[in-house]
PDB file of C-alpha atoms and ligand atoms in Angstrom:
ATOM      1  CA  UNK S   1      32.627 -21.360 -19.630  1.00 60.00           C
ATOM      2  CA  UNK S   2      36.576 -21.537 -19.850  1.00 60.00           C
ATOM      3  CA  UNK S   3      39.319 -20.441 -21.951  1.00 59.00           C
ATOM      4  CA  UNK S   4      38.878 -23.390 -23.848  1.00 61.00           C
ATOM      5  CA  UNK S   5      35.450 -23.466 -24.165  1.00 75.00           C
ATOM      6  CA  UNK S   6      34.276 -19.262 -24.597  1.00 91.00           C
ATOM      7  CA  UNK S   7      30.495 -18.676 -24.811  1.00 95.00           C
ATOM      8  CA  UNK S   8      28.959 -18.419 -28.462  1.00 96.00           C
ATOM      9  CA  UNK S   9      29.131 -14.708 -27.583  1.00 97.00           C
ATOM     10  CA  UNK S  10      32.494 -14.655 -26.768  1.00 97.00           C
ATOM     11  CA  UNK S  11      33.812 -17.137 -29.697  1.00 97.00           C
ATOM     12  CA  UNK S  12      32.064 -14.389 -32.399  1.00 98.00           C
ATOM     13  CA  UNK S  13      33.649 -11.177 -30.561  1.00 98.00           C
ATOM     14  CA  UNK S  14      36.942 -13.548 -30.727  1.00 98.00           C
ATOM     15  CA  UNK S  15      36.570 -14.063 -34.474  1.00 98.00           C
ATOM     16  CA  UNK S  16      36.670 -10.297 -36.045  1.00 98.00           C
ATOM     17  CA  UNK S  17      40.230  -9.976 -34.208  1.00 98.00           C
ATOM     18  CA  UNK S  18      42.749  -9.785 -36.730  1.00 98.00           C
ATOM     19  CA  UNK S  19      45.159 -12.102 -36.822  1.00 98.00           C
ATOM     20  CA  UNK S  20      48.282 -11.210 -34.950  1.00 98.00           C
ATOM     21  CA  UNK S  21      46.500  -8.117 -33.161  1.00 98.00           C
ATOM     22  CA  UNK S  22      47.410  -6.460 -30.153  1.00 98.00           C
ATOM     23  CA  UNK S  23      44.740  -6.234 -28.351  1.00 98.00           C
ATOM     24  CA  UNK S  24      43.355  -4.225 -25.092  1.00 98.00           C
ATOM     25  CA  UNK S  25      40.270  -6.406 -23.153  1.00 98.00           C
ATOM     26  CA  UNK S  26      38.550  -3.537 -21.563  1.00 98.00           C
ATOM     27  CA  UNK S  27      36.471  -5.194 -18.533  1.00 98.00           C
ATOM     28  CA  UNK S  28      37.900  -8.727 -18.781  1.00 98.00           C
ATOM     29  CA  UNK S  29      36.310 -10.658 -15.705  1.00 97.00           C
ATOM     30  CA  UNK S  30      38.214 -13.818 -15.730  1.00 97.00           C
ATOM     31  CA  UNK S  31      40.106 -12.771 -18.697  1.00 98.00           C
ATOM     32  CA  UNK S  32      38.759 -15.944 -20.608  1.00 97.00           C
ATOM     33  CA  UNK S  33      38.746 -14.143 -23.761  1.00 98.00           C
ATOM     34  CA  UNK S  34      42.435 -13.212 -24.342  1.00 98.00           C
ATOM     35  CA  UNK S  35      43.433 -16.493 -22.785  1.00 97.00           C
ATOM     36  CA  UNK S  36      41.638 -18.096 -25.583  1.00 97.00           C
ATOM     37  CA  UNK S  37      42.638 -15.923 -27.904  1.00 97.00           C
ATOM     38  CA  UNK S  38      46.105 -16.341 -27.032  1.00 98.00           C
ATOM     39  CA  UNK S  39      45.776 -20.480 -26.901  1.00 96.00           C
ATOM     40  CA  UNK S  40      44.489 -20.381 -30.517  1.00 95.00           C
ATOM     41  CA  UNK S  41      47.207 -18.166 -31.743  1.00 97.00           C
ATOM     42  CA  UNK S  42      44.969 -15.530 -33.197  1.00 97.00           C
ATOM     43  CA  UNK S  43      47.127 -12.866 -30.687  1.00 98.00           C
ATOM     44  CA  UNK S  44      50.412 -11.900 -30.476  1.00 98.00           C
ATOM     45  CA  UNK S  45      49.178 -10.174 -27.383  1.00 98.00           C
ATOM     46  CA  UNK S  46      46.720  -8.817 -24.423  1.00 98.00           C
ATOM     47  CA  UNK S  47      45.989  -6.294 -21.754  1.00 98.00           C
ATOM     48  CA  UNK S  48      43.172  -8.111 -19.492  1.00 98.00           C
ATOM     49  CA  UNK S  49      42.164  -4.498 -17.743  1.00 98.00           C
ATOM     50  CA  UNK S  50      39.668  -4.494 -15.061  1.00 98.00           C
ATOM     51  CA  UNK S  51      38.592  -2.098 -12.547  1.00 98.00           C
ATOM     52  CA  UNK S  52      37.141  -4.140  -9.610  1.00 98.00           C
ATOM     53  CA  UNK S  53      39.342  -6.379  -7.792  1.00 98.00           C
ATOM     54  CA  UNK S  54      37.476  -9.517  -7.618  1.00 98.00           C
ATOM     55  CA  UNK S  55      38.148 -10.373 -11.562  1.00 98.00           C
ATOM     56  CA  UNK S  56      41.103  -8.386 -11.212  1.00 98.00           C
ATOM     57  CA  UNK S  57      41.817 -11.348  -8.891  1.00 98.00           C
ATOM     58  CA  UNK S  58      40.228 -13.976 -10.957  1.00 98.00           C
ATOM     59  CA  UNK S  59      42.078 -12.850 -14.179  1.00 98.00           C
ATOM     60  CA  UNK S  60      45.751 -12.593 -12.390  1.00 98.00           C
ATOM     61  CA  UNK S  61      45.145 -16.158 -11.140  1.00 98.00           C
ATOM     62  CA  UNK S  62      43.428 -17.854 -14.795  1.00 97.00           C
ATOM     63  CA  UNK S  63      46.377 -16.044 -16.701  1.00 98.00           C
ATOM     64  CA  UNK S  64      49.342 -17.349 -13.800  1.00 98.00           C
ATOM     65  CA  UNK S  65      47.681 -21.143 -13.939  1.00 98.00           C
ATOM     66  CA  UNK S  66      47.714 -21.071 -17.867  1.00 97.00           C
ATOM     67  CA  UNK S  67      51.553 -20.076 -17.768  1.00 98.00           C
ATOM     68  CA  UNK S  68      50.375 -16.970 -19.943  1.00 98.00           C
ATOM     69  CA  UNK S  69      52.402 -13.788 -18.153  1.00 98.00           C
ATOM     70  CA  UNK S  70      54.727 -13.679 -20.725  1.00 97.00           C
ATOM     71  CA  UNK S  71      51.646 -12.275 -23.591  1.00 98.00           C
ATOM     72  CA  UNK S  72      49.086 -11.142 -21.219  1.00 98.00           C
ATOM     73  CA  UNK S  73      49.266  -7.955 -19.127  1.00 98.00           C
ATOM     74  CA  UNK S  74      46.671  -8.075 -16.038  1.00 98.00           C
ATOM     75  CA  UNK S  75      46.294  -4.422 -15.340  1.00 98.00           C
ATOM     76  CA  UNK S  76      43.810  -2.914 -13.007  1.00 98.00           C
ATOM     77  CA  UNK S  77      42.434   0.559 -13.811  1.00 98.00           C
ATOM     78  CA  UNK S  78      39.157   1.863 -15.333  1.00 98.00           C
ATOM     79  CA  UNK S  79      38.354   1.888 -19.097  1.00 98.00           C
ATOM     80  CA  UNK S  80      41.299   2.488 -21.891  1.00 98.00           C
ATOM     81  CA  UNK S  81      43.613   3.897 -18.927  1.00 98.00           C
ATOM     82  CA  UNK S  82      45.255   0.521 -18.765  1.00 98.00           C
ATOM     83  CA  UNK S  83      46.645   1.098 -22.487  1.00 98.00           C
ATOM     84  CA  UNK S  84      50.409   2.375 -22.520  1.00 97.00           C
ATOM     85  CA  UNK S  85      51.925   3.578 -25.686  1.00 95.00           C
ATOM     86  CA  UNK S  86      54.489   1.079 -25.824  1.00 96.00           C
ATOM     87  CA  UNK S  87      51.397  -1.487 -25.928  1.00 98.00           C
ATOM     88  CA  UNK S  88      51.433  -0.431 -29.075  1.00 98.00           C
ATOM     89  CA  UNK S  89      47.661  -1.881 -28.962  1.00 98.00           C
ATOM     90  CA  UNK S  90      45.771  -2.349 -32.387  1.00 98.00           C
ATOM     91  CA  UNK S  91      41.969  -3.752 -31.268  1.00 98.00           C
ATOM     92  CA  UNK S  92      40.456  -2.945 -28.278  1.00 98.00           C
ATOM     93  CA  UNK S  93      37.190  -5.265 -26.990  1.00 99.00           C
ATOM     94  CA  UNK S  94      34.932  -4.106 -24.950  1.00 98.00           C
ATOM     95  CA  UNK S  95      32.235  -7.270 -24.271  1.00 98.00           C
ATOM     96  CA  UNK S  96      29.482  -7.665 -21.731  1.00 97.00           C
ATOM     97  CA  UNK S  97      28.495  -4.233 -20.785  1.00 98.00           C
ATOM     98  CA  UNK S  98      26.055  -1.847 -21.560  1.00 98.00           C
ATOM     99  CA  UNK S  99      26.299   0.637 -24.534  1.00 98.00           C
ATOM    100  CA  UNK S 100      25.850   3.919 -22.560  1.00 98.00           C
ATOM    101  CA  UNK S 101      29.056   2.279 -20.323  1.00 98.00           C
ATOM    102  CA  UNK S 102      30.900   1.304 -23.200  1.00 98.00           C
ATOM    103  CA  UNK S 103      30.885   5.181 -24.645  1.00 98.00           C
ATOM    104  CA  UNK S 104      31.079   6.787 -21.361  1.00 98.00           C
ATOM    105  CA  UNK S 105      35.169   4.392 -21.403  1.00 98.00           C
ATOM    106  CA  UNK S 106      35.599   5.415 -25.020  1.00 98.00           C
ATOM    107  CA  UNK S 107      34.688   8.884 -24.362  1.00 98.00           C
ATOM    108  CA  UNK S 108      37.008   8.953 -21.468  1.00 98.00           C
ATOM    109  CA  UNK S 109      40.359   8.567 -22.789  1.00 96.00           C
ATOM    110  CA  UNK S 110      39.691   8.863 -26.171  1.00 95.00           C
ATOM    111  CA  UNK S 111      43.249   9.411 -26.831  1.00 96.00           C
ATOM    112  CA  UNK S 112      44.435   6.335 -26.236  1.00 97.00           C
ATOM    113  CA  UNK S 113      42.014   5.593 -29.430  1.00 98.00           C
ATOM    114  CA  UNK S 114      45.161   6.881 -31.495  1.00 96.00           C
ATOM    115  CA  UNK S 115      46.937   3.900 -33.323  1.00 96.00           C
ATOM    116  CA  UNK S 116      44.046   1.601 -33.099  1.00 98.00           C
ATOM    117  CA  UNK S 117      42.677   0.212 -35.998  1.00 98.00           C
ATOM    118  CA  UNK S 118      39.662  -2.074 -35.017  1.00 98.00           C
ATOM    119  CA  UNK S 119      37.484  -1.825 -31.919  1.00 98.00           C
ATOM    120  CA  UNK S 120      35.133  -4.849 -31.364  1.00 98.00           C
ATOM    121  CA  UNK S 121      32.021  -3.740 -29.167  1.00 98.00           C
ATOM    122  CA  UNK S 122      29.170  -6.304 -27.518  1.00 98.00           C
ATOM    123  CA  UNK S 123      27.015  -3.990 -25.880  1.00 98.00           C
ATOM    124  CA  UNK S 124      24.405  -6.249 -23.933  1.00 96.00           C
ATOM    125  CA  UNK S 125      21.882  -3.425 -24.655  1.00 96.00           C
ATOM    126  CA  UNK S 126      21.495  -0.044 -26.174  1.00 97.00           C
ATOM    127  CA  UNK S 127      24.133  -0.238 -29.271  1.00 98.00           C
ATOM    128  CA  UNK S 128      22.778   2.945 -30.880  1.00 98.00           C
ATOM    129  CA  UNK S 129      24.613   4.918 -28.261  1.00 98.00           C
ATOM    130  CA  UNK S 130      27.747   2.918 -30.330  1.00 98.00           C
ATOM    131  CA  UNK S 131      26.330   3.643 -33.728  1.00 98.00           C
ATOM    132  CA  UNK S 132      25.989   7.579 -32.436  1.00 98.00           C
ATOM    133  CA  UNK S 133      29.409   7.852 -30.915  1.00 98.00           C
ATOM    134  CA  UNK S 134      30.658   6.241 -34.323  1.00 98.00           C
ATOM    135  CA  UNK S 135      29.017   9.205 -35.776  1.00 98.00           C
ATOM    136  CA  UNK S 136      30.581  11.767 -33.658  1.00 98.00           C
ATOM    137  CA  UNK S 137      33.997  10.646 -33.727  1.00 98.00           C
ATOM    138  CA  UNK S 138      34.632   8.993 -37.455  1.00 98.00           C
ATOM    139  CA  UNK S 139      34.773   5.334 -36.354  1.00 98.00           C
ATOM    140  CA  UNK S 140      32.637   3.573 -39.364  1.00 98.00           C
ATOM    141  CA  UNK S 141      30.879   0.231 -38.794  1.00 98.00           C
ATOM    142  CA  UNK S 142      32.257  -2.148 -41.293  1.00 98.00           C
ATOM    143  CA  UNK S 143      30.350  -5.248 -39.437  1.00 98.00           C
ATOM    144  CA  UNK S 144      28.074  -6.353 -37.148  1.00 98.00           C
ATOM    145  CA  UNK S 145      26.301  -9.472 -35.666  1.00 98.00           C
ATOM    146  CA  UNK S 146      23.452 -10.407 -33.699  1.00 98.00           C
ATOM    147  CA  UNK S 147      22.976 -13.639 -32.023  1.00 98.00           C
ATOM    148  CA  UNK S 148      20.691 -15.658 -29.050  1.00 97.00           C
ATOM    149  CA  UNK S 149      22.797 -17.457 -26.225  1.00 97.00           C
ATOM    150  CA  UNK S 150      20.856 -18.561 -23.147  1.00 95.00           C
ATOM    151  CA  UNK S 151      17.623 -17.014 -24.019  1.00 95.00           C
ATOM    152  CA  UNK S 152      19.349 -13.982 -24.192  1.00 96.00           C
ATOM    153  CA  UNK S 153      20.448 -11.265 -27.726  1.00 97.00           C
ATOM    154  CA  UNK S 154      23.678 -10.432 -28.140  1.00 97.00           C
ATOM    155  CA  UNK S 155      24.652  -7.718 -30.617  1.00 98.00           C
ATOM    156  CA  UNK S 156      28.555  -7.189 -31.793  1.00 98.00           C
ATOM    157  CA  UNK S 157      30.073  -4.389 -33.510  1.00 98.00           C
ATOM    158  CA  UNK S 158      32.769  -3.606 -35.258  1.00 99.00           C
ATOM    159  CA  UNK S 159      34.567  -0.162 -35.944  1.00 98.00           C
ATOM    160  CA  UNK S 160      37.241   1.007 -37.769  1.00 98.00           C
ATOM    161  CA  UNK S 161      38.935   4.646 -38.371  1.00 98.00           C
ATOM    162  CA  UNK S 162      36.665   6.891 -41.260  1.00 98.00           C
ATOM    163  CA  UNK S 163      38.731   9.252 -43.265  1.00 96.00           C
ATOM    164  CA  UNK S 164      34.916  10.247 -44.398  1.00 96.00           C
ATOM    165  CA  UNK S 165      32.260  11.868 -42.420  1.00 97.00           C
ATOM    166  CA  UNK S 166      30.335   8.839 -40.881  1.00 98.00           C
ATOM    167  CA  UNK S 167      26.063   9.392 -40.429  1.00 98.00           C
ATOM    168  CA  UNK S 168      22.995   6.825 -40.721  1.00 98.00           C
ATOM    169  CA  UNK S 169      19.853   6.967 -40.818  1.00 97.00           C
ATOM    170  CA  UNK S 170      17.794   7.437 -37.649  1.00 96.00           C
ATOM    171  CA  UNK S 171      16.434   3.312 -38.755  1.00 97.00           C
ATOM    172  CA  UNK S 172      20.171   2.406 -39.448  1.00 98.00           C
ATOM    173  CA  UNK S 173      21.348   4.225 -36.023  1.00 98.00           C
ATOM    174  CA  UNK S 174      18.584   2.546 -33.934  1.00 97.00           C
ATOM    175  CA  UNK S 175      18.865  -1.071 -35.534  1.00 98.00           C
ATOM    176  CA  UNK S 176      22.445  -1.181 -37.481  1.00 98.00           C
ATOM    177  CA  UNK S 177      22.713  -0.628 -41.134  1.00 98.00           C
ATOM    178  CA  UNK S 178      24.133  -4.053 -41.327  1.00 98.00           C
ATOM    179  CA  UNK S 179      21.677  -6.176 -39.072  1.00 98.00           C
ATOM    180  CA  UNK S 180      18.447  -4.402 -40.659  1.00 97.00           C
ATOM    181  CA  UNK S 181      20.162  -5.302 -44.252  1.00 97.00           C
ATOM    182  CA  UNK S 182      19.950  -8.916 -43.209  1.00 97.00           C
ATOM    183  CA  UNK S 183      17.102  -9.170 -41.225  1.00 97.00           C
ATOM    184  CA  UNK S 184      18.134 -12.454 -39.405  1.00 97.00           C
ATOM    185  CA  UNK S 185      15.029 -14.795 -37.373  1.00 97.00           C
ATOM    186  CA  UNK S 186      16.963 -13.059 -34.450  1.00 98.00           C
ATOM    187  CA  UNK S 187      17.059  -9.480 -35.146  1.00 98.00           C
ATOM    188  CA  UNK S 188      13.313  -9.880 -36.268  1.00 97.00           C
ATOM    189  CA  UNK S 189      12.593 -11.295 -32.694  1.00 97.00           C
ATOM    190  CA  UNK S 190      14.413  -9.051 -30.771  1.00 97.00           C
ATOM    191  CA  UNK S 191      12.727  -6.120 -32.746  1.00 97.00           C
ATOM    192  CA  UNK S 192       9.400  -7.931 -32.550  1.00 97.00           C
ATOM    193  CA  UNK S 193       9.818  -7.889 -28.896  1.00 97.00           C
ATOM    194  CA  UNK S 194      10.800  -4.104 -28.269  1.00 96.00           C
ATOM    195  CA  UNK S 195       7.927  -2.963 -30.540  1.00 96.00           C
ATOM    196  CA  UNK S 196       5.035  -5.159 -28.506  1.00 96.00           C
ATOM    197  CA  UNK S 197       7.176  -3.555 -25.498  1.00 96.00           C
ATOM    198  CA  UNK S 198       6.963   0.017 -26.662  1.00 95.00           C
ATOM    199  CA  UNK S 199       3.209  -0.387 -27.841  1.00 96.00           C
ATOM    200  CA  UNK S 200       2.635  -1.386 -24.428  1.00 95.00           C
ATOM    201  CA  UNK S 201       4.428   1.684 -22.599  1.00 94.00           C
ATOM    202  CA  UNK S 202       2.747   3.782 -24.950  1.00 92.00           C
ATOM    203  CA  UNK S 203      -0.370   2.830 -24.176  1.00 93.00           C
ATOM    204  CA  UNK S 204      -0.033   3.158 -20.667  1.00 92.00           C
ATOM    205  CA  UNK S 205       0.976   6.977 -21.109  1.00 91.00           C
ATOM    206  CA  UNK S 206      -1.879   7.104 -22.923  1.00 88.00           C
ATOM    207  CA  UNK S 207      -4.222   5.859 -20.453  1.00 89.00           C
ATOM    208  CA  UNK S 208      -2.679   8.239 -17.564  1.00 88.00           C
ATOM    209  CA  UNK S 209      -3.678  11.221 -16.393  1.00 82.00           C
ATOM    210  CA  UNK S 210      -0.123  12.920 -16.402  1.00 82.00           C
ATOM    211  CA  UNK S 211       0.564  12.284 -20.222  1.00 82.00           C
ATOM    212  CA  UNK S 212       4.739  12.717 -20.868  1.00 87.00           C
ATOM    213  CA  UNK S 213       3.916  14.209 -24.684  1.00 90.00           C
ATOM    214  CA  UNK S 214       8.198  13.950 -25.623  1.00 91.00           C
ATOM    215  CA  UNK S 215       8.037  10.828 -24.338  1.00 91.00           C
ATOM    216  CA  UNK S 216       4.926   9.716 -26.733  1.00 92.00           C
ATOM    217  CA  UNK S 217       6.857  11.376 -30.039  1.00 94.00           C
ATOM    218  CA  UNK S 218       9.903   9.486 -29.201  1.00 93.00           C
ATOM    219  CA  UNK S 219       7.536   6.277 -28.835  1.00 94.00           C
ATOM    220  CA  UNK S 220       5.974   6.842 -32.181  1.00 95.00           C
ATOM    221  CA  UNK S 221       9.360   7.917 -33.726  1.00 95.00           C
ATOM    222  CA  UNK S 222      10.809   4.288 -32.811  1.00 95.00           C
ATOM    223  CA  UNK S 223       7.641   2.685 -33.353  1.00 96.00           C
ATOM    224  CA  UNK S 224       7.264   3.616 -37.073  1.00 96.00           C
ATOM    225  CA  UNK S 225      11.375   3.108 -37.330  1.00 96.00           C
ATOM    226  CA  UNK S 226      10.902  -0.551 -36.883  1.00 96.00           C
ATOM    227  CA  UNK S 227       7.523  -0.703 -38.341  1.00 96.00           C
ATOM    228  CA  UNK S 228       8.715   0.369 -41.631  1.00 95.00           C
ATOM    229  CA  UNK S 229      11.834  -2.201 -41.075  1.00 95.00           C
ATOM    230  CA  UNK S 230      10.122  -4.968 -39.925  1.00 93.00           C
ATOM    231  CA  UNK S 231       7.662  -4.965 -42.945  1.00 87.00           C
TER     232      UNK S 231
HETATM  233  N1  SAM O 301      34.012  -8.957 -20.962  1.00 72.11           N
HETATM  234  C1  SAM O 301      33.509 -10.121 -20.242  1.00 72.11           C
HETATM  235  C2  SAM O 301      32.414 -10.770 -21.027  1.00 72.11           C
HETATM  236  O1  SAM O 301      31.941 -10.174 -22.011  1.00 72.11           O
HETATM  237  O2  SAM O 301      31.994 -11.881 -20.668  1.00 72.11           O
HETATM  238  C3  SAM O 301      33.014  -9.729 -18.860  1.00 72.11           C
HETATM  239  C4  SAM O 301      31.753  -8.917 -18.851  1.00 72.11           C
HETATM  240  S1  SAM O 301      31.309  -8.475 -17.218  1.00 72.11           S
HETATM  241  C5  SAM O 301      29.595  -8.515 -17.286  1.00 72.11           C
HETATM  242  C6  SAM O 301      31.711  -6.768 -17.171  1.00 72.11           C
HETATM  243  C7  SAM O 301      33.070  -6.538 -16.554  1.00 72.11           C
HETATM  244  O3  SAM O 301      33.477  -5.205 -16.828  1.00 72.11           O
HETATM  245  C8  SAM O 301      33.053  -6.674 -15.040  1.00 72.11           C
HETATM  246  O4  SAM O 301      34.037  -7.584 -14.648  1.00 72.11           O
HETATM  247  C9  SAM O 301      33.329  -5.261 -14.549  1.00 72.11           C
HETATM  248  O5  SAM O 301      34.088  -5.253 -13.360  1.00 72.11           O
HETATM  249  C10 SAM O 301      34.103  -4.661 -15.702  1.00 72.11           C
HETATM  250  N2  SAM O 301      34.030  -3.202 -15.835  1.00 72.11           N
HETATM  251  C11 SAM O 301      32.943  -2.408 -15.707  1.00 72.11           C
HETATM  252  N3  SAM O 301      33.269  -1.123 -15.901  1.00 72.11           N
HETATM  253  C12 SAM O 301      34.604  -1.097 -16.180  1.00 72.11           C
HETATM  254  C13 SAM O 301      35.539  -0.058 -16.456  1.00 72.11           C
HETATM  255  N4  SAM O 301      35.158   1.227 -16.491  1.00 72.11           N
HETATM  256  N5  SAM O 301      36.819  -0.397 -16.682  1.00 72.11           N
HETATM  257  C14 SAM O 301      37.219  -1.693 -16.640  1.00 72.11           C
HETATM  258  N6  SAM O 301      36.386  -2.706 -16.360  1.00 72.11           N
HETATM  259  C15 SAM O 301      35.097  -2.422 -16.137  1.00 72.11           C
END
C-alpha cells in the first residue's frame, strides 16, 4: 500500500470525506491516507497526528518526499490533542484501531469535537462501543459500511452532530441500524461467525464447574440479538 494505491479499507474511509474538508487523521501511521486524499483533491487540508515516533517518523518523511508540507501538518501527540482551533478542522478519521481505543481519544478531549461536522470511524473490532458513545453524546450515524480485505472485516462509520436525542435498539447498537438494514454476504458472515463463536464459549461455561451466570445472560442476550437478525 501507498498514497497512490490506499487499501480497499482505506479508499471507502477516504470516500465519505466531504469535499474540501479539513480534516484531523487521528493515528495516521505513514500518513497514506491524507496524502491521498490530498493528491486527489478531495482536501483542502490535514493534520497526520500520531503518538509513537516510529510513524511519527514515517509520516514526516512520506509527507516531505511528496512535497506536501504546505497542506499537511505532521503533529505528534495522543488522540484529538493535535487539533488547534485555528485548524479550524471539519472531519476527523480515526482508522485502524479498536473501538474501545477509538472512544477512550474521543472521550478524551471531547472538546476539540466543537466545530466538527463529520467524524469517519473504522474500528477493526467492537463498533458498538461507537454506536454507544454516539448515544451518549448526540453524534447520529447517518452511514455505515462493512467490507472483507485480506481475509479480514472491516466496519466504517460515520457520525454527524444530533440536535435530537440519539438511541437504538440493543440489535441496532450491537450490529448498526444501517448494516443489519442491508444485510450484505459480509455482515451475514461476520455475524455467522461470532454467533458459532459465542455458541461455543457458551457451551464451555456450561460444561464447567465454576459457571459465570452474567456472563451466560449476556451470551444469550447477543445470541438471540443476531438470531432474530440473521433470520
Ligand atoms: N490509520 C491507519 C490505518 O487505518 O491504516 C493506521 C492504523 S495503525 C494500526 C494505528 C495507529 O494509531 C498506529 O500508528 C498507532 O501508533 C496510532 N495510535 C494509537 N493510539 C493513538 C493515540 N492515542 N493517538 C494517536 N495515534 C495513536
Amino acid at each position: 500500500m501507498n498514497e497512490q494505491q490506499l487499501s480497499e479499507r482505506l479508499e471507502k474511509v477516504v470516500s465519505y470525506i466531504p469535499k474540501g474538508a479539513r480534516i484531523a487523521d487521528i493515528g495516521s501511521d505513514h500518513a497514506y491516507l491524507p496524502c491521498h486524499a490530498i493528491q486527489k483533491g478531495q482536501i483542502e487540508f490535514a493534520i497526520a497526528g500520531e503518538v509513537v515516533d516510529g510513524p511519527f517518523q514515517s509520516a514526516t518523511k512520506q509527507v516531505r518526499s511528496l512535497g506536501l508540507t504546505g497542506e499537511i501538518a505532521v503533529r505528534k501527540g495522543n488522540g484529538l490533542a493535535v487539533i488547534e482551533m485555528a485548524d479550524r478542522v471539519d472531519t476527523i478519521v480515526i482508522a485502524g484501531m479498536g473501538g474501545a481505543l477509538i472512544r477512550s481519544i474521543l472521550e478524551a478531549d471531547s472538546n476539540k469535537l466543537t466545530g466538527v461536522t463529520h467524524l469517519i470511524l473504522q474500528p477493526n473490532i467492537a463498533a458498538h462501543q461507537l454506536r454507544e458513545w454516539g448515544e451518549a453524546n448526540q453524534w447520529a450515524l447517518v452511514s455505515e459500511s462493512i467490507l472483507r480485505e485480506d481475509n479480514k472485516i472491516y466496519e466504517i462509520l460515520v457520525l454527524e452532530p444530533s440536535e435530537q436525542k440519539v438511541s437504538y435498539s440493543d440489535s441496532e447498537r450491537l450490529l448498526g441500524p444501517f448494516l443489519m438494514q442491508e444485510k450484505s454476504a459480509v455482515f451475514q458472515a461476520k455475524w455467522e461467525h461470532e454467533l458459532a463463536n459465542w455458541k461455543e464459549i457458551q457451551t464451555q461455561i456450561d460444561a464447567s464447574n465454576a459457571k459465570n451466570e452474567a456472563k451466560l445472560v449476556e451470551l444469550a442476550m447477543k445470541i438471540k440479538i443476531i438470531e432474530d437478525v440473521l433470520r
